[in-house]
Coordinates of C-alpha atoms in Angstrom, one line a residue:
M1 CA -16.3 -6.8 21.4
A2 CA -14.5 -4.8 18.7
A3 CA -11.4 -4.5 20.8
A4 CA -11.4 -8.3 21.5
A5 CA -11.7 -9.0 17.7
L6 CA -8.9 -6.6 17.0
A7 CA -6.6 -8.2 19.6
A8 CA -7.4 -11.7 18.2
G9 CA -6.6 -10.4 14.7
V10 CA -3.3 -9.0 15.8
L11 CA -2.3 -12.3 17.4
A12 CA -3.2 -14.2 14.3
L13 CA -1.4 -11.7 12.2
S14 CA 1.7 -11.8 14.3
G15 CA 1.8 -15.5 13.8
Q16 CA 1.9 -15.1 10.1
Q17 CA 4.6 -12.4 10.2
T18 CA 6.8 -14.7 12.3
S19 CA 6.7 -17.1 9.3
L20 CA 7.8 -14.3 7.0
V21 CA 10.9 -13.4 9.1
Q22 CA 13.4 -15.7 7.5
P23 CA 17.1 -15.2 6.5
T24 CA 17.7 -12.3 4.0
Q25 CA 20.4 -11.7 1.4
E26 CA 21.2 -8.8 -0.9
S27 CA 19.8 -10.7 -3.9
G28 CA 18.6 -14.1 -5.1
Q29 CA 15.9 -14.6 -2.5
S30 CA 12.1 -15.0 -3.0
V31 CA 9.1 -12.8 -2.3
T32 CA 6.4 -14.0 -0.1
P33 CA 2.8 -12.7 -0.3
A34 CA 1.4 -11.5 3.0
Y35 CA -2.3 -11.8 4.0
E36 CA -2.9 -8.8 6.3
G37 CA -6.6 -9.5 7.0
W38 CA -10.0 -8.4 5.8
F39 CA -12.6 -5.7 6.5
A40 CA -16.2 -5.0 5.6
N41 CA -17.2 -2.3 3.1
P42 CA -20.2 0.0 3.4
D43 CA -22.0 -1.8 0.5
G44 CA -21.9 -5.1 2.3
T45 CA -19.0 -6.5 0.3
F46 CA -15.6 -7.3 1.9
S47 CA -12.0 -6.3 1.1
I48 CA -9.1 -8.7 1.6
L49 CA -5.9 -6.8 2.3
F50 CA -2.4 -8.0 1.1
G51 CA 1.2 -7.0 1.4
Y52 CA 4.4 -8.9 0.8
F53 CA 7.9 -9.6 2.1
N54 CA 10.9 -9.4 -0.3
R55 CA 13.7 -11.2 1.4
N56 CA 16.3 -9.3 -0.7
T57 CA 17.9 -6.3 0.9
K58 CA 19.0 -4.8 -2.4
Q59 CA 17.3 -6.6 -5.3
E60 CA 13.9 -5.2 -6.4
L61 CA 12.0 -7.5 -8.6
D62 CA 9.6 -7.1 -11.5
I63 CA 7.1 -10.0 -11.8
P64 CA 4.4 -9.5 -14.5
V65 CA 0.9 -10.6 -13.9
G66 CA 0.6 -14.2 -15.2
P67 CA 1.7 -17.7 -14.1
A68 CA 4.4 -16.2 -11.8
N69 CA 2.2 -13.6 -10.2
R70 CA -1.5 -14.5 -10.0
I71 CA -4.5 -14.3 -7.7
E72 CA -7.1 -17.0 -8.2
P73 CA -10.0 -17.6 -8.7
S74 CA -11.2 -14.9 -11.1
G75 CA -7.6 -13.8 -11.8
P76 CA -4.8 -13.8 -12.5
D77 CA -5.0 -10.0 -12.3
R78 CA -6.7 -8.7 -9.1
G79 CA -4.8 -5.5 -8.8
Q80 CA -1.6 -6.8 -7.2
P81 CA 1.8 -5.1 -7.8
T82 CA 4.2 -6.2 -10.4
H83 CA 7.2 -4.3 -9.0
F84 CA 8.4 -5.5 -5.6
L85 CA 10.5 -3.3 -3.3
T86 CA 12.9 -4.7 -0.8
R87 CA 11.9 -6.0 2.6
R88 CA 8.4 -5.9 4.2
Q89 CA 5.7 -3.8 2.5
W90 CA 2.4 -3.5 4.4
G91 CA -1.2 -3.4 3.0
L92 CA -0.5 -2.3 -0.6
F93 CA -3.8 -3.4 -2.1
A94 CA -7.1 -5.0 -1.4
V95 CA -9.2 -7.5 -3.3
K96 CA -13.0 -6.9 -3.1
V97 CA -15.1 -10.1 -2.7
P98 CA -18.9 -10.3 -2.7
K99 CA -21.4 -10.3 0.2
D100 CA -21.9 -14.1 -0.1
F101 CA -18.2 -14.9 -0.2
G102 CA -18.6 -17.0 3.0
K103 CA -15.9 -19.5 3.7
Q104 CA -14.4 -19.3 0.2
K105 CA -10.7 -18.5 -0.3
I106 CA -8.6 -16.6 -2.8
T107 CA -4.9 -17.4 -3.2
W108 CA -2.0 -15.1 -4.2
S109 CA 0.9 -17.0 -5.8
L110 CA 4.4 -15.5 -6.5
T111 CA 7.3 -17.1 -8.2
S112 CA 10.7 -15.3 -7.9
N113 CA 14.3 -16.4 -8.1
G114 CA 13.1 -19.9 -8.8
K115 CA 10.9 -20.3 -5.7
T116 CA 7.1 -20.2 -5.5
N117 CA 5.3 -18.9 -2.4
E118 CA 1.6 -18.6 -2.0
I119 CA -0.9 -17.5 0.6
P120 CA -4.6 -18.3 0.9
A121 CA -6.9 -15.7 2.3
G122 CA -10.5 -15.6 3.4
L123 CA -12.9 -14.1 5.9
D124 CA -11.9 -15.9 9.1
P125 CA -13.3 -13.8 12.0
L126 CA -9.8 -13.9 13.7
W127 CA -8.4 -11.9 10.8
E128 CA -11.0 -9.0 10.8
L129 CA -9.2 -5.6 10.7
A130 CA -10.1 -2.0 11.6
P131 CA -7.9 -0.1 9.2
F132 CA -9.8 3.2 9.5
L133 CA -9.7 3.5 13.3
D134 CA -7.3 1.9 15.8
A135 CA -7.8 1.1 19.5
T136 CA -6.6 4.6 20.5
K137 CA -9.1 6.3 18.1
N138 CA -6.3 7.2 15.7
T139 CA -7.3 7.5 12.0
P140 CA -5.2 7.2 8.8
P141 CA -4.0 10.4 7.0
Y142 CA -6.3 11.7 4.2
L143 CA -4.9 12.1 0.7
A144 CA -6.2 14.1 -2.4
F145 CA -4.9 15.1 -5.8
A146 CA -6.4 18.6 -5.6
A147 CA -6.6 21.1 -2.8
D148 CA -10.4 20.9 -2.7
G149 CA -10.4 17.1 -2.8
P150 CA -12.0 14.6 -2.9
F151 CA -10.1 13.3 0.1
A152 CA -9.8 9.6 1.0
N153 CA -8.0 7.6 3.6
G154 CA -7.1 4.0 4.5
P155 CA -5.8 1.2 2.3
L156 CA -8.3 1.4 -0.5
G157 CA -7.1 4.9 -1.5
T158 CA -7.9 7.0 -4.5
V159 CA -6.6 7.0 -8.1
K160 CA -5.6 9.7 -10.6
D161 CA -4.9 9.3 -14.3
L162 CA -2.1 11.3 -16.0
S163 CA -0.2 11.2 -19.3
V164 CA 3.2 12.4 -20.4
V165 CA 5.4 12.2 -23.5
L166 CA 9.0 11.0 -23.2
P167 CA 11.4 12.3 -22.0
D168 CA 9.2 14.9 -20.1
P169 CA 8.8 14.4 -16.4
V170 CA 5.3 14.1 -14.8
T171 CA 4.5 16.4 -11.9
L172 CA 3.1 14.7 -8.8
D173 CA 1.2 17.1 -6.5
L174 CA -0.5 15.7 -3.4
W175 CA -2.5 17.2 -0.5
T176 CA -2.7 15.6 2.9
A177 CA -4.5 16.0 6.2
D178 CA -4.3 14.2 9.5
D179 CA -5.7 14.2 13.0
A180 CA -2.1 14.2 14.4
S181 CA -3.2 11.7 17.0
V182 CA -0.8 10.1 19.5
V183 CA -1.3 7.3 22.0
P184 CA -2.9 8.8 25.1
G185 CA -0.2 9.9 27.6
A186 CA 2.6 9.7 25.0
V187 CA 4.9 12.6 24.2
R188 CA 4.1 14.2 20.8
P189 CA 7.0 13.2 18.4
R190 CA 9.1 15.9 16.8
T191 CA 8.9 14.2 13.5
P192 CA 6.2 15.3 10.9
A193 CA 2.7 14.2 11.6
V194 CA 2.6 12.6 8.1
T195 CA 5.4 11.1 6.0
L196 CA 5.0 10.2 2.3
A197 CA 6.7 7.6 0.1
W198 CA 6.4 7.3 -3.7
S199 CA 7.3 4.1 -5.5
K200 CA 6.7 2.2 -8.7
Y201 CA 3.8 -0.2 -8.4
R202 CA 3.5 -1.4 -12.0
G203 CA 5.2 -0.6 -15.4
P204 CA 7.5 -1.9 -18.1
G205 CA 10.5 0.4 -17.3
A206 CA 12.4 2.1 -14.6
V207 CA 10.9 5.1 -12.7
R208 CA 13.0 7.8 -11.2
F209 CA 11.5 10.2 -8.6
V210 CA 13.3 13.5 -7.9
N211 CA 12.3 12.9 -4.3
E212 CA 10.7 9.6 -3.3
R213 CA 9.9 11.1 0.2
P214 CA 8.9 14.7 -0.4
S215 CA 8.6 17.0 2.5
I216 CA 5.1 18.5 3.2
E217 CA 4.6 22.2 3.2
A218 CA 1.9 23.3 5.7
V219 CA -1.0 24.9 4.0
P220 CA -4.6 25.3 5.2
L221 CA -7.1 22.9 3.7
K222 CA -10.8 22.2 3.9
A223 CA -10.4 18.5 4.7
P224 CA -12.0 15.9 7.0
A225 CA -9.0 16.2 9.4
T226 CA -7.5 19.6 10.0
V227 CA -5.0 19.3 12.8
F228 CA -2.2 18.9 10.3
T229 CA -2.7 19.9 6.6
G230 CA -0.2 20.4 3.8
K231 CA 0.9 19.9 0.2
A232 CA 3.9 17.9 -1.2
S233 CA 5.2 17.8 -4.7
T234 CA 7.8 15.8 -6.7
T235 CA 8.3 14.7 -10.3
A236 CA 9.0 11.3 -11.9
T237 CA 10.6 10.3 -15.2
F238 CA 10.4 7.1 -17.1
S239 CA 12.9 5.0 -19.0
E240 CA 10.5 3.8 -21.7
P241 CA 7.0 4.2 -22.9
G242 CA 4.1 2.2 -21.5
E243 CA 1.4 2.1 -18.9
Y244 CA 2.6 2.7 -15.3
T245 CA 1.1 2.8 -11.9
L246 CA 2.8 4.8 -9.1
R247 CA 1.9 4.3 -5.5
I248 CA 2.0 6.9 -2.7
Q249 CA 1.9 5.7 0.9
A250 CA 1.1 8.1 3.7
N251 CA 2.1 7.1 7.3
D252 CA 1.1 8.9 10.4
W253 CA 3.1 8.7 13.7
S254 CA 2.1 5.0 14.1
G255 CA 4.6 4.2 11.4
D256 CA 4.9 1.3 8.9
G257 CA 2.3 -1.4 9.6
G258 CA 0.7 0.8 12.3
R259 CA 2.7 -0.9 15.1
G260 CA 1.1 -4.2 14.0
F261 CA -2.5 -3.0 14.4
Q262 CA -3.1 -2.7 10.7
C263 CA -4.0 1.0 11.1
C264 CA -3.2 3.8 10.3
W265 CA -1.8 4.4 6.8
S266 CA -3.3 5.4 3.5
N267 CA -2.6 4.4 -0.1
A268 CA -3.2 6.3 -3.4
Q269 CA -2.2 5.6 -6.9
V270 CA -1.4 7.6 -10.0
K271 CA -1.8 5.8 -13.4
V272 CA 0.6 7.3 -16.0
S273 CA 0.3 6.7 -19.7
V274 CA 3.8 7.4 -21.0
K275 CA 3.9 8.1 -24.8
P276 CA 6.9 7.6 -27.1
A277 CA 9.0 10.7 -27.9
R278 CA 7.6 12.6 -30.9

């Protein structure tokens, strides 16, 4: 039953993604919100998962929360990004809705380069996801901001708060663990079991990472998954003071978008309060 629901969700999802694949240019094109699907939470509520497609191959966009970047009802701010990387970005954030949400909808609307795109999202059974376990029993990598945890995996992620004074860099340490699972019968890849990618998610100025994709040093950890464990570090600097959110995405061997199965990657965020120079 679960496999059938997953297959139906993938078919529905692939139909939406076909509509997202339109001509691209280096700049001047729009950003389209992407409804990835929904999943149930342990407390009986539901999470509706979103990503986006930026049709620009070089132009990254900043779209503040407001009339041009809103989720309604109960918005406009429902945790969506305000900085948009190029091309397709999968499952960045989820909007939690109540147990009695039923057949209601929420709609994410984005206006960029003079064009408005919007996507309604709800709890249609065809769009139910299994982001914590795919059909081959693979699970997403675990992430933590300390060697002893707490560890979390999947799209909901975990959050850490930091502060820094300009022009000092902020140090970003991350611990990860994974089951290093591969599709049954497949040859184990020679690439790392987990790959990491840092990016700006929100903030008033530019963010520069010394290494956006830091390598992971193998270290033993007491974590939920222990086949592959390690630590990665980088630093970030900021062009101006303000409140920033940085996102870290961890992919296992299934890669971006989990081969279309909406599993198995993990998100985490670091919120950085950047103070003016003294």
